[in-house]
Amino acid sequence: METDKPLMVVAIDFGTTYSSWACSMTHEYAENPTKMYVRQWIGGEHLSPKAPTTVLIRPDGTTLEAFGYAAEDRYAELVEEGQHKLWYYFKRFKMKIFDNLELSRYTMIEDITGKTLPAMTVFSRAIESMRNDFLSQFKSKLEGRIEDRDICWVLTVPAIWSESAKQFMRQAAIMAGINNEYLRIALEPEAAALLCNYLPLKMFTISGSQSTFQTFQKGSKYMVLDAGGGTVDITVHEVVGGGKLKELHKATGGAWGGIAVDEAFRQFIIKLVGNPVFQKFTIENTDDMLDMFRAFEVKKREMQLMKESTVTLRIPVSLIRIFEKDTGEVLKETMSQTEFSDKIKLLNDKLKVDGTIIRGFFSKSVQSITQYVKSLLKSKQLEGAKSIIMVGGFSECQMLQESIVSSFPEISIIVPQDASLAVLKGAVIYGHNQDAIVQRVCRYTYGIAGAKPFIQGVHKEEHREETDVGLLCDNMFIKFVEVGESIKLHERRGEHYFKLNMENQDTYSFPIYISSETSPTYVTDEGCRILGCGTIVNLDKAVPLKDRKVEVSIIFGGTEMEVEAKEVHTGRKSNVVVDFLL
């Protein structure tokens, strides 16, 4: 299979709160890039294009029982039967690897009851479930006509994720049965931007005077605000033309997604009934707890910034009963003694809440996003940017949309229809057109450790080393690229030379360093850390040691870093294994 021209692309959008898959054939893409099949999941009485990122694993700790809505419903059954205690139930676990500097293949994560399993097992089971779900749905259509090598798989990750987190997801996908050779990683805001390039005007909601035609014409600059459940990813693009884009500002963002609103709602309920009651309710009436949060999800998207004076929420009868049985008090009367006494009112199972309380659930996330966008718009790279494209599930929230619109009246705010599906659909397009992002911006300064001639009074004495070629300064940061630098797709940088030091040496390992500083001097400087380790294997041992030298270069500009090595005396390229999961 030519990796840039697959017969079929299958994209998996692995989200913090919701996940799904979509696909299209190459001939369909050629006719209409936005024509694709999106999986529909059954949740209760509703069809949804996404399923909760929820995994239920059997007591053996390895076998997947169910994923998505099926996992939620099956676990509720186990709880009702009192059989759940040995099972593993994971919800919203994607954030466990966000910004985790100690992430490894052996990282453990806790399920909702505190039991642990390897994170790699949990992530791979979720991906495996979606892979198998695709194969089961398309088996009859594909059998005999398409082979494994004809499918390009695309897995989405936030643009702000580290190389180790990307490699973790790749390894999880491989463990799930996806062939590494046919797997591509797509950055979420980039994927969404690719979709928006192809959508007609009628598929957008626009606030402001600028049209989408102006936004996507050659030379135009815009910001992509990808607000998901866990993270908010922000990138800035310029339209190159021909369906291609270049990044103008390094990917940035933070953990300000929609789950922060859910957590604020959860803490509100806990304040009303107390933590012991809430925990007992969660365990004994899991199905009612799920219904309560599913109903809040609908309210969350509909809430508007100024309009609602009162919001009605449903409080499960089972929660009220547990409270009154365990405390001996009447919930309605107890509420009158809380800090919310004049702003809430319980009528049977309906809780009427003053709109200011509900809006408070959103304040931290919305303010963090708005303030961060304001700071970015002051940067030089965003001069001339006239549009903000809002994508991701949290971008469908009226509160967030209205806050962005009111905060930036001079900028067009563009929201595509089904913003929560923009990343998924865009990932399918990315699989067909992997060279669409022609330039990216480095998030860090990258380099390796090396030695340079020691200069008295300039270099630190602690790094002075006497060698057979004279005085050297070791642990110098040999810079390949620097933070904020623009790099073209597949651009090769570095070309640093290593001398081998043993006659029978056929491997060579070296650490790769990153720093948030532009020009660190030593790899031991504050802010420098090891990103990963490169290992060159199968080196030629047939020539004398003095003639053996290896040239190493790093290839930037893609969604994942690549390292190449070449033996200088033969010109033969060597395989380099790069491990970011140390």
PDB file of N, CA and C in Angstrom, residues 44-135:
ATOM      1  N   GLY A  44     -29.190   4.319  25.486  1.00  0.00           N
ATOM      2  CA  GLY A  44     -30.559   4.431  25.984  1.00  0.00           C
ATOM      3  C   GLY A  44     -31.534   4.402  24.822  1.00  0.00           C
ATOM      4  N   GLU A  45     -32.310   5.453  24.691  1.00  0.00           N
ATOM      5  CA  GLU A  45     -33.284   5.543  23.602  1.00  0.00           C
ATOM      6  C   GLU A  45     -32.782   6.410  22.451  1.00  0.00           C
ATOM      7  N   HIS A  46     -31.520   6.795  22.499  1.00  0.00           N
ATOM      8  CA  HIS A  46     -31.014   7.745  21.515  1.00  0.00           C
ATOM      9  C   HIS A  46     -29.881   7.156  20.684  1.00  0.00           C
ATOM     10  N   LEU A  47     -29.755   7.653  19.456  1.00  0.00           N
ATOM     11  CA  LEU A  47     -28.609   7.363  18.610  1.00  0.00           C
ATOM     12  C   LEU A  47     -27.610   8.498  18.756  1.00  0.00           C
ATOM     13  N   SER A  48     -26.343   8.166  18.847  1.00  0.00           N
ATOM     14  CA  SER A  48     -25.316   9.186  19.012  1.00  0.00           C
ATOM     15  C   SER A  48     -24.119   8.831  18.144  1.00  0.00           C
ATOM     16  N   PRO A  49     -23.490   9.835  17.503  1.00  0.00           N
ATOM     17  CA  PRO A  49     -22.306   9.557  16.690  1.00  0.00           C
ATOM     18  C   PRO A  49     -21.049   9.323  17.526  1.00  0.00           C
ATOM     19  N   LYS A  50     -21.176   9.421  18.839  1.00  0.00           N
ATOM     20  CA  LYS A  50     -20.041   9.148  19.719  1.00  0.00           C
ATOM     21  C   LYS A  50     -20.515   8.342  20.920  1.00  0.00           C
ATOM     22  N   ALA A  51     -19.605   7.551  21.468  1.00  0.00           N
ATOM     23  CA  ALA A  51     -19.897   6.756  22.652  1.00  0.00           C
ATOM     24  C   ALA A  51     -18.992   7.217  23.798  1.00  0.00           C
ATOM     25  N   PRO A  52     -19.433   7.068  25.034  1.00  0.00           N
ATOM     26  CA  PRO A  52     -18.573   7.458  26.162  1.00  0.00           C
ATOM     27  C   PRO A  52     -17.260   6.676  26.134  1.00  0.00           C
ATOM     28  N   THR A  53     -16.173   7.351  26.457  1.00  0.00           N
ATOM     29  CA  THR A  53     -14.878   6.669  26.532  1.00  0.00           C
ATOM     30  C   THR A  53     -14.832   5.923  27.861  1.00  0.00           C
ATOM     31  N   THR A  54     -15.518   4.808  27.886  1.00  0.00           N
ATOM     32  CA  THR A  54     -15.694   4.006  29.093  1.00  0.00           C
ATOM     33  C   THR A  54     -15.357   2.563  28.777  1.00  0.00           C
ATOM     34  N   VAL A  55     -14.543   1.948  29.627  1.00  0.00           N
ATOM     35  CA  VAL A  55     -14.077   0.587  29.393  1.00  0.00           C
ATOM     36  C   VAL A  55     -14.401  -0.276  30.602  1.00  0.00           C
ATOM     37  N   LEU A  56     -15.000  -1.442  30.347  1.00  0.00           N
ATOM     38  CA  LEU A  56     -15.267  -2.428  31.402  1.00  0.00           C
ATOM     39  C   LEU A  56     -14.442  -3.677  31.105  1.00  0.00           C
ATOM     40  N   ILE A  57     -13.554  -4.029  32.045  1.00  0.00           N
ATOM     41  CA  ILE A  57     -12.659  -5.174  31.887  1.00  0.00           C
ATOM     42  C   ILE A  57     -13.006  -6.221  32.942  1.00  0.00           C
ATOM     43  N   ARG A  58     -12.988  -7.454  32.527  1.00  0.00           N
ATOM     44  CA  ARG A  58     -13.358  -8.553  33.416  1.00  0.00           C
ATOM     45  C   ARG A  58     -12.362  -8.706  34.569  1.00  0.00           C
ATOM     46  N   PRO A  59     -12.735  -9.475  35.590  1.00  0.00           N
ATOM     47  CA  PRO A  59     -11.862  -9.642  36.768  1.00  0.00           C
ATOM     48  C   PRO A  59     -10.476 -10.180  36.468  1.00  0.00           C
ATOM     49  N   ASP A  60     -10.275 -10.810  35.298  1.00  0.00           N
ATOM     50  CA  ASP A  60      -8.925 -11.300  34.971  1.00  0.00           C
ATOM     51  C   ASP A  60      -7.957 -10.168  34.656  1.00  0.00           C
ATOM     52  N   GLY A  61      -8.477  -8.946  34.510  1.00  0.00           N
ATOM     53  CA  GLY A  61      -7.629  -7.781  34.294  1.00  0.00           C
ATOM     54  C   GLY A  61      -7.138  -7.602  32.874  1.00  0.00           C
ATOM     55  N   THR A  62      -7.586  -8.426  31.945  1.00  0.00           N
ATOM     56  CA  THR A  62      -7.121  -8.317  30.559  1.00  0.00           C
ATOM     57  C   THR A  62      -8.261  -8.362  29.539  1.00  0.00           C
ATOM     58  N   THR A  63      -9.318  -9.091  29.819  1.00  0.00           N
ATOM     59  CA  THR A  63     -10.373  -9.319  28.832  1.00  0.00           C
ATOM     60  C   THR A  63     -11.396  -8.187  28.834  1.00  0.00           C
ATOM     61  N   LEU A  64     -11.604  -7.596  27.658  1.00  0.00           N
ATOM     62  CA  LEU A  64     -12.595  -6.533  27.538  1.00  0.00           C
ATOM     63  C   LEU A  64     -14.000  -7.122  27.579  1.00  0.00           C
ATOM     64  N   GLU A  65     -14.849  -6.576  28.440  1.00  0.00           N
ATOM     65  CA  GLU A  65     -16.249  -6.973  28.502  1.00  0.00           C
ATOM     66  C   GLU A  65     -17.100  -6.082  27.606  1.00  0.00           C
ATOM     67  N   ALA A  66     -16.889  -4.763  27.697  1.00  0.00           N
ATOM     68  CA  ALA A  66     -17.702  -3.842  26.903  1.00  0.00           C
ATOM     69  C   ALA A  66     -17.047  -2.473  26.854  1.00  0.00           C
ATOM     70  N   PHE A  67     -17.469  -1.675  25.865  1.00  0.00           N
ATOM     71  CA  PHE A  67     -16.966  -0.316  25.679  1.00  0.00           C
ATOM     72  C   PHE A  67     -18.145   0.620  25.451  1.00  0.00           C
ATOM     73  N   GLY A  68     -18.009   1.889  25.859  1.00  0.00           N
ATOM     74  CA  GLY A  68     -19.013   2.904  25.566  1.00  0.00           C
ATOM     75  C   GLY A  68     -20.278   2.756  26.379  1.00  0.00           C
ATOM     76  N   TYR A  69     -21.419   3.008  25.734  1.00  0.00           N
ATOM     77  CA  TYR A  69     -22.709   2.896  26.421  1.00  0.00           C
ATOM     78  C   TYR A  69     -22.918   1.489  26.961  1.00  0.00           C
ATOM     79  N   ALA A  70     -22.456   0.488  26.197  1.00  0.00           N
ATOM     80  CA  ALA A  70     -22.618  -0.900  26.626  1.00  0.00           C
ATOM     81  C   ALA A  70     -21.856  -1.150  27.921  1.00  0.00           C
ATOM     82  N   ALA A  71     -20.686  -0.524  28.066  1.00  0.00           N
ATOM     83  CA  ALA A  71     -19.905  -0.678  29.297  1.00  0.00           C
ATOM     84  C   ALA A  71     -20.627  -0.040  30.483  1.00  0.00           C
ATOM     85  N   GLU A  72     -21.199   1.140  30.256  1.00  0.00           N
ATOM     86  CA  GLU A  72     -21.939   1.807  31.330  1.00  0.00           C
ATOM     87  C   GLU A  72     -23.131   0.965  31.773  1.00  0.00           C
ATOM     88  N   ASP A  73     -23.895   0.477  30.814  1.00  0.00           N
ATOM     89  CA  ASP A  73     -25.099  -0.299  31.136  1.00  0.00           C
ATOM     90  C   ASP A  73     -24.755  -1.632  31.791  1.00  0.00           C
ATOM     91  N   ARG A  74     -23.723  -2.299  31.282  1.00  0.00           N
ATOM     92  CA  ARG A  74     -23.325  -3.590  31.849  1.00  0.00           C
ATOM     93  C   ARG A  74     -22.822  -3.416  33.270  1.00  0.00           C
ATOM     94  N   TYR A  75     -22.066  -2.365  33.529  1.00  0.00           N
ATOM     95  CA  TYR A  75     -21.555  -2.142  34.885  1.00  0.00           C
ATOM     96  C   TYR A  75     -22.708  -1.841  35.851  1.00  0.00           C
ATOM     97  N   ALA A  76     -23.687  -1.084  35.379  1.00  0.00           N
ATOM     98  CA  ALA A  76     -24.858  -0.800  36.217  1.00  0.00           C
ATOM     99  C   ALA A  76     -25.574  -2.105  36.589  1.00  0.00           C
ATOM    100  N   GLU A  77     -25.640  -3.051  35.639  1.00  0.00           N
ATOM    101  CA  GLU A  77     -26.249  -4.358  35.929  1.00  0.00           C
ATOM    102  C   GLU A  77     -25.446  -5.107  36.992  1.00  0.00           C
ATOM    103  N   LEU A  78     -24.104  -5.077  36.850  1.00  0.00           N
ATOM    104  CA  LEU A  78     -23.250  -5.768  37.813  1.00  0.00           C
ATOM    105  C   LEU A  78     -23.418  -5.185  39.212  1.00  0.00           C
ATOM    106  N   VAL A  79     -23.530  -3.860  39.283  1.00  0.00           N
ATOM    107  CA  VAL A  79     -23.726  -3.199  40.574  1.00  0.00           C
ATOM    108  C   VAL A  79     -25.044  -3.637  41.192  1.00  0.00           C
ATOM    109  N   GLU A  80     -26.088  -3.647  40.387  1.00  0.00           N
ATOM    110  CA  GLU A  80     -27.417  -4.032  40.867  1.00  0.00           C
ATOM    111  C   GLU A  80     -27.415  -5.469  41.394  1.00  0.00           C
ATOM    112  N   GLU A  81     -26.606  -6.339  40.756  1.00  0.00           N
ATOM    113  CA  GLU A  81     -26.531  -7.734  41.169  1.00  0.00           C
ATOM    114  C   GLU A  81     -25.495  -7.968  42.259  1.00  0.00           C
ATOM    115  N   GLY A  82     -24.756  -6.901  42.628  1.00  0.00           N
ATOM    116  CA  GLY A  82     -23.717  -7.031  43.640  1.00  0.00           C
ATOM    117  C   GLY A  82     -22.500  -7.800  43.163  1.00  0.00           C
ATOM    118  N   GLN A  83     -22.273  -7.835  41.851  1.00  0.00           N
ATOM    119  CA  GLN A  83     -21.183  -8.620  41.268  1.00  0.00           C
ATOM    120  C   GLN A  83     -20.045  -7.759  40.722  1.00  0.00           C
ATOM    121  N   HIS A  84     -20.044  -6.473  41.023  1.00  0.00           N
ATOM    122  CA  HIS A  84     -19.138  -5.537  40.347  1.00  0.00           C
ATOM    123  C   HIS A  84     -17.762  -5.385  40.984  1.00  0.00           C
ATOM    124  N   LYS A  85     -17.585  -5.823  42.201  1.00  0.00           N
ATOM    125  CA  LYS A  85     -16.399  -5.447  42.970  1.00  0.00           C
ATOM    126  C   LYS A  85     -15.079  -5.919  42.371  1.00  0.00           C
ATOM    127  N   LEU A  86     -15.083  -7.047  41.674  1.00  0.00           N
ATOM    128  CA  LEU A  86     -13.838  -7.568  41.099  1.00  0.00           C
ATOM    129  C   LEU A  86     -13.609  -7.108  39.662  1.00  0.00           C
ATOM    130  N   TRP A  87     -14.589  -6.399  39.094  1.00  0.00           N
ATOM    131  CA  TRP A  87     -14.469  -5.913  37.714  1.00  0.00           C
ATOM    132  C   TRP A  87     -13.745  -4.562  37.694  1.00  0.00           C
ATOM    133  N   TYR A  88     -13.193  -4.226  36.543  1.00  0.00           N
ATOM    134  CA  TYR A  88     -12.455  -2.969  36.377  1.00  0.00           C
ATOM    135  C   TYR A  88     -13.267  -2.037  35.467  1.00  0.00           C
ATOM    136  N   TYR A  89     -13.557  -0.848  35.991  1.00  0.00           N
ATOM    137  CA  TYR A  89     -14.423   0.086  35.271  1.00  0.00           C
ATOM    138  C   TYR A  89     -13.716   1.436  35.167  1.00  0.00           C
ATOM    139  N   PHE A  90     -13.375   1.829  33.933  1.00  0.00           N
ATOM    140  CA  PHE A  90     -12.608   3.052  33.702  1.00  0.00           C
ATOM    141  C   PHE A  90     -13.430   4.054  32.898  1.00  0.00           C
ATOM    142  N   LYS A  91     -13.473   5.276  33.393  1.00  0.00           N
ATOM    143  CA  LYS A  91     -14.152   6.374  32.700  1.00  0.00           C
ATOM    144  C   LYS A  91     -13.198   7.559  32.587  1.00  0.00           C
ATOM    145  N   ARG A  92     -13.257   8.236  31.454  1.00  0.00           N
ATOM    146  CA  ARG A  92     -12.519   9.488  31.258  1.00  0.00           C
ATOM    147  C   ARG A  92     -11.058   9.381  31.701  1.00  0.00           C
ATOM    148  N   PHE A  93     -10.404   8.338  31.251  1.00  0.00           N
ATOM    149  CA  PHE A  93      -9.055   8.036  31.696  1.00  0.00           C
ATOM    150  C   PHE A  93      -7.971   8.624  30.798  1.00  0.00           C
ATOM    151  N   LYS A  94      -8.364   9.226  29.678  1.00  0.00           N
ATOM    152  CA  LYS A  94      -7.379   9.753  28.733  1.00  0.00           C
ATOM    153  C   LYS A  94      -6.460  10.790  29.385  1.00  0.00           C
ATOM    154  N   MET A  95      -7.010  11.597  30.278  1.00  0.00           N
ATOM    155  CA  MET A  95      -6.214  12.656  30.901  1.00  0.00           C
ATOM    156  C   MET A  95      -5.123  12.116  31.829  1.00  0.00           C
ATOM    157  N   LYS A  96      -5.144  10.812  32.095  1.00  0.00           N
ATOM    158  CA  LYS A  96      -4.124  10.223  32.964  1.00  0.00           C
ATOM    159  C   LYS A  96      -2.731  10.305  32.344  1.00  0.00           C
ATOM    160  N   ILE A  97      -2.676  10.444  31.015  1.00  0.00           N
ATOM    161  CA  ILE A  97      -1.356  10.524  30.378  1.00  0.00           C
ATOM    162  C   ILE A  97      -1.045  11.930  29.885  1.00  0.00           C
ATOM    163  N   PHE A  98      -1.956  12.881  30.136  1.00  0.00           N
ATOM    164  CA  PHE A  98      -1.695  14.262  29.738  1.00  0.00           C
ATOM    165  C   PHE A  98      -0.655  14.881  30.668  1.00  0.00           C
ATOM    166  N   ASP A  99       0.394  15.445  30.085  1.00  0.00           N
ATOM    167  CA  ASP A  99       1.415  16.169  30.844  1.00  0.00           C
ATOM    168  C   ASP A  99       2.057  15.313  31.937  1.00  0.00           C
ATOM    169  N   ASN A 100       2.116  13.996  31.697  1.00  0.00           N
ATOM    170  CA  ASN A 100       2.694  13.073  32.670  1.00  0.00           C
ATOM    171  C   ASN A 100       4.168  12.861  32.331  1.00  0.00           C
ATOM    172  N   LEU A 101       5.047  13.503  33.084  1.00  0.00           N
ATOM    173  CA  LEU A 101       6.476  13.435  32.791  1.00  0.00           C
ATOM    174  C   LEU A 101       7.064  12.069  33.096  1.00  0.00           C
ATOM    175  N   GLU A 102       6.344  11.248  33.858  1.00  0.00           N
ATOM    176  CA  GLU A 102       6.832   9.920  34.214  1.00  0.00           C
ATOM    177  C   GLU A 102       6.114   8.825  33.432  1.00  0.00           C
ATOM    178  N   LEU A 103       5.463   9.192  32.342  1.00  0.00           N
ATOM    179  CA  LEU A 103       4.719   8.224  31.540  1.00  0.00           C
ATOM    180  C   LEU A 103       5.655   7.154  30.992  1.00  0.00           C
ATOM    181  N   SER A 104       5.257   5.905  31.132  1.00  0.00           N
ATOM    182  CA  SER A 104       6.023   4.780  30.599  1.00  0.00           C
ATOM    183  C   SER A 104       5.071   3.681  30.163  1.00  0.00           C
ATOM    184  N   ARG A 105       5.638   2.614  29.630  1.00  0.00           N
ATOM    185  CA  ARG A 105       4.821   1.462  29.244  1.00  0.00           C
ATOM    186  C   ARG A 105       4.163   0.811  30.457  1.00  0.00           C
ATOM    187  N   TYR A 106       4.712   1.106  31.613  1.00  0.00           N
ATOM    188  CA  TYR A 106       4.269   0.416  32.829  1.00  0.00           C
ATOM    189  C   TYR A 106       3.432   1.303  33.746  1.00  0.00           C
ATOM    190  N   THR A 107       3.077   2.484  33.266  1.00  0.00           N
ATOM    191  CA  THR A 107       2.242   3.390  34.062  1.00  0.00           C
ATOM    192  C   THR A 107       0.928   2.698  34.422  1.00  0.00           C
ATOM    193  N   MET A 108       0.556   2.805  35.697  1.00  0.00           N
ATOM    194  CA  MET A 108      -0.692   2.213  36.179  1.00  0.00           C
ATOM    195  C   MET A 108      -1.739   3.314  36.367  1.00  0.00           C
ATOM    196  N   ILE A 109      -3.009   2.973  36.132  1.00  0.00           N
ATOM    197  CA  ILE A 109      -4.085   3.922  36.393  1.00  0.00           C
ATOM    198  C   ILE A 109      -5.181   3.229  37.203  1.00  0.00           C
ATOM    199  N   GLU A 110      -5.924   4.030  37.947  1.00  0.00           N
ATOM    200  CA  GLU A 110      -6.972   3.508  38.818  1.00  0.00           C
ATOM    201  C   GLU A 110      -8.333   3.562  38.131  1.00  0.00           C
ATOM    202  N   ASP A 111      -9.151   2.541  38.414  1.00  0.00           N
ATOM    203  CA  ASP A 111     -10.530   2.605  37.953  1.00  0.00           C
ATOM    204  C   ASP A 111     -11.342   3.389  38.983  1.00  0.00           C
ATOM    205  N   ILE A 112     -12.674   3.438  38.838  1.00  0.00           N
ATOM    206  CA  ILE A 112     -13.475   4.303  39.708  1.00  0.00           C
ATOM    207  C   ILE A 112     -13.499   3.829  41.159  1.00  0.00           C
ATOM    208  N   THR A 113     -13.082   2.575  41.407  1.00  0.00           N
ATOM    209  CA  THR A 113     -13.061   2.068  42.787  1.00  0.00           C
ATOM    210  C   THR A 113     -11.659   2.029  43.374  1.00  0.00           C
ATOM    211  N   GLY A 114     -10.652   2.471  42.591  1.00  0.00           N
ATOM    212  CA  GLY A 114      -9.286   2.503  43.104  1.00  0.00           C
ATOM    213  C   GLY A 114      -8.439   1.315  42.711  1.00  0.00           C
ATOM    214  N   LYS A 115      -9.007   0.308  42.035  1.00  0.00           N
ATOM    215  CA  LYS A 115      -8.215  -0.832  41.566  1.00  0.00           C
ATOM    216  C   LYS A 115      -7.372  -0.383  40.371  1.00  0.00           C
ATOM    217  N   THR A 116      -6.191  -0.961  40.231  1.00  0.00           N
ATOM    218  CA  THR A 116      -5.272  -0.504  39.185  1.00  0.00           C
ATOM    219  C   THR A 116      -5.020  -1.567  38.125  1.00  0.00           C
ATOM    220  N   LEU A 117      -4.776  -1.084  36.927  1.00  0.00           N
ATOM    221  CA  LEU A 117      -4.324  -1.897  35.805  1.00  0.00           C
ATOM    222  C   LEU A 117      -3.312  -1.073  35.017  1.00  0.00           C
ATOM    223  N   PRO A 118      -2.475  -1.722  34.204  1.00  0.00           N
ATOM    224  CA  PRO A 118      -1.574  -0.950  33.341  1.00  0.00           C
ATOM    225  C   PRO A 118      -2.378  -0.046  32.399  1.00  0.00           C
ATOM    226  N   ALA A 119      -1.978   1.203  32.301  1.00  0.00           N
ATOM    227  CA  ALA A 119      -2.675   2.138  31.414  1.00  0.00           C
ATOM    228  C   ALA A 119      -2.662   1.625  29.984  1.00  0.00           C
ATOM    229  N   MET A 120      -1.569   0.971  29.588  1.00  0.00           N
ATOM    230  CA  MET A 120      -1.460   0.450  28.225  1.00  0.00           C
ATOM    231  C   MET A 120      -2.561  -0.569  27.939  1.00  0.00           C
ATOM    232  N   THR A 121      -2.896  -1.379  28.930  1.00  0.00           N
ATOM    233  CA  THR A 121      -3.965  -2.363  28.766  1.00  0.00           C
ATOM    234  C   THR A 121      -5.299  -1.676  28.549  1.00  0.00           C
ATOM    235  N   VAL A 122      -5.592  -0.673  29.357  1.00  0.00           N
ATOM    236  CA  VAL A 122      -6.883   0.012  29.293  1.00  0.00           C
ATOM    237  C   VAL A 122      -7.034   0.759  27.968  1.00  0.00           C
ATOM    238  N   PHE A 123      -6.021   1.506  27.578  1.00  0.00           N
ATOM    239  CA  PHE A 123      -6.085   2.267  26.321  1.00  0.00           C
ATOM    240  C   PHE A 123      -6.191   1.325  25.119  1.00  0.00           C
ATOM    241  N   SER A 124      -5.397   0.261  25.139  1.00  0.00           N
ATOM    242  CA  SER A 124      -5.420  -0.653  23.986  1.00  0.00           C
ATOM    243  C   SER A 124      -6.761  -1.352  23.862  1.00  0.00           C
ATOM    244  N   ARG A 125      -7.408  -1.672  24.990  1.00  0.00           N
ATOM    245  CA  ARG A 125      -8.718  -2.325  24.922  1.00  0.00           C
ATOM    246  C   ARG A 125      -9.762  -1.382  24.325  1.00  0.00           C
ATOM    247  N   ALA A 126      -9.667  -0.102  24.644  1.00  0.00           N
ATOM    248  CA  ALA A 126     -10.610   0.869  24.071  1.00  0.00           C
ATOM    249  C   ALA A 126     -10.421   0.970  22.555  1.00  0.00           C
ATOM    250  N   ILE A 127      -9.175   1.054  22.113  1.00  0.00           N
ATOM    251  CA  ILE A 127      -8.892   1.136  20.675  1.00  0.00           C
ATOM    252  C   ILE A 127      -9.275  -0.165  19.990  1.00  0.00           C
ATOM    253  N   GLU A 128      -8.967  -1.290  20.635  1.00  0.00           N
ATOM    254  CA  GLU A 128      -9.308  -2.594  20.072  1.00  0.00           C
ATOM    255  C   GLU A 128     -10.814  -2.737  19.874  1.00  0.00           C
ATOM    256  N   SER A 129     -11.575  -2.225  20.835  1.00  0.00           N
ATOM    257  CA  SER A 129     -13.030  -2.305  20.726  1.00  0.00           C
ATOM    258  C   SER A 129     -13.529  -1.556  19.496  1.00  0.00           C
ATOM    259  N   MET A 130     -12.994  -0.337  19.268  1.00  0.00           N
ATOM    260  CA  MET A 130     -13.424   0.444  18.100  1.00  0.00           C
ATOM    261  C   MET A 130     -12.921  -0.179  16.794  1.00  0.00           C
ATOM    262  N   ARG A 131     -11.713  -0.738  16.826  1.00  0.00           N
ATOM    263  CA  ARG A 131     -11.199  -1.426  15.628  1.00  0.00           C
ATOM    264  C   ARG A 131     -12.093  -2.616  15.278  1.00  0.00           C
ATOM    265  N   ASN A 132     -12.394  -3.440  16.269  1.00  0.00           N
ATOM    266  CA  ASN A 132     -13.220  -4.617  16.022  1.00  0.00           C
ATOM    267  C   ASN A 132     -14.646  -4.231  15.632  1.00  0.00           C
ATOM    268  N   ASP A 133     -15.124  -3.135  16.180  1.00  0.00           N
ATOM    269  CA  ASP A 133     -16.463  -2.669  15.846  1.00  0.00           C
ATOM    270  C   ASP A 133     -16.518  -2.280  14.364  1.00  0.00           C
ATOM    271  N   PHE A 134     -15.483  -1.592  13.900  1.00  0.00           N
ATOM    272  CA  PHE A 134     -15.419  -1.255  12.465  1.00  0.00           C
ATOM    273  C   PHE A 134     -15.389  -2.520  11.613  1.00  0.00           C
ATOM    274  N   LEU A 135     -14.511  -3.462  11.971  1.00  0.00           N
ATOM    275  CA  LEU A 135     -14.367  -4.670  11.169  1.00  0.00           C
ATOM    276  C   LEU A 135     -15.652  -5.483  11.134  1.00  0.00           C
TER     277      LEU A 135
END
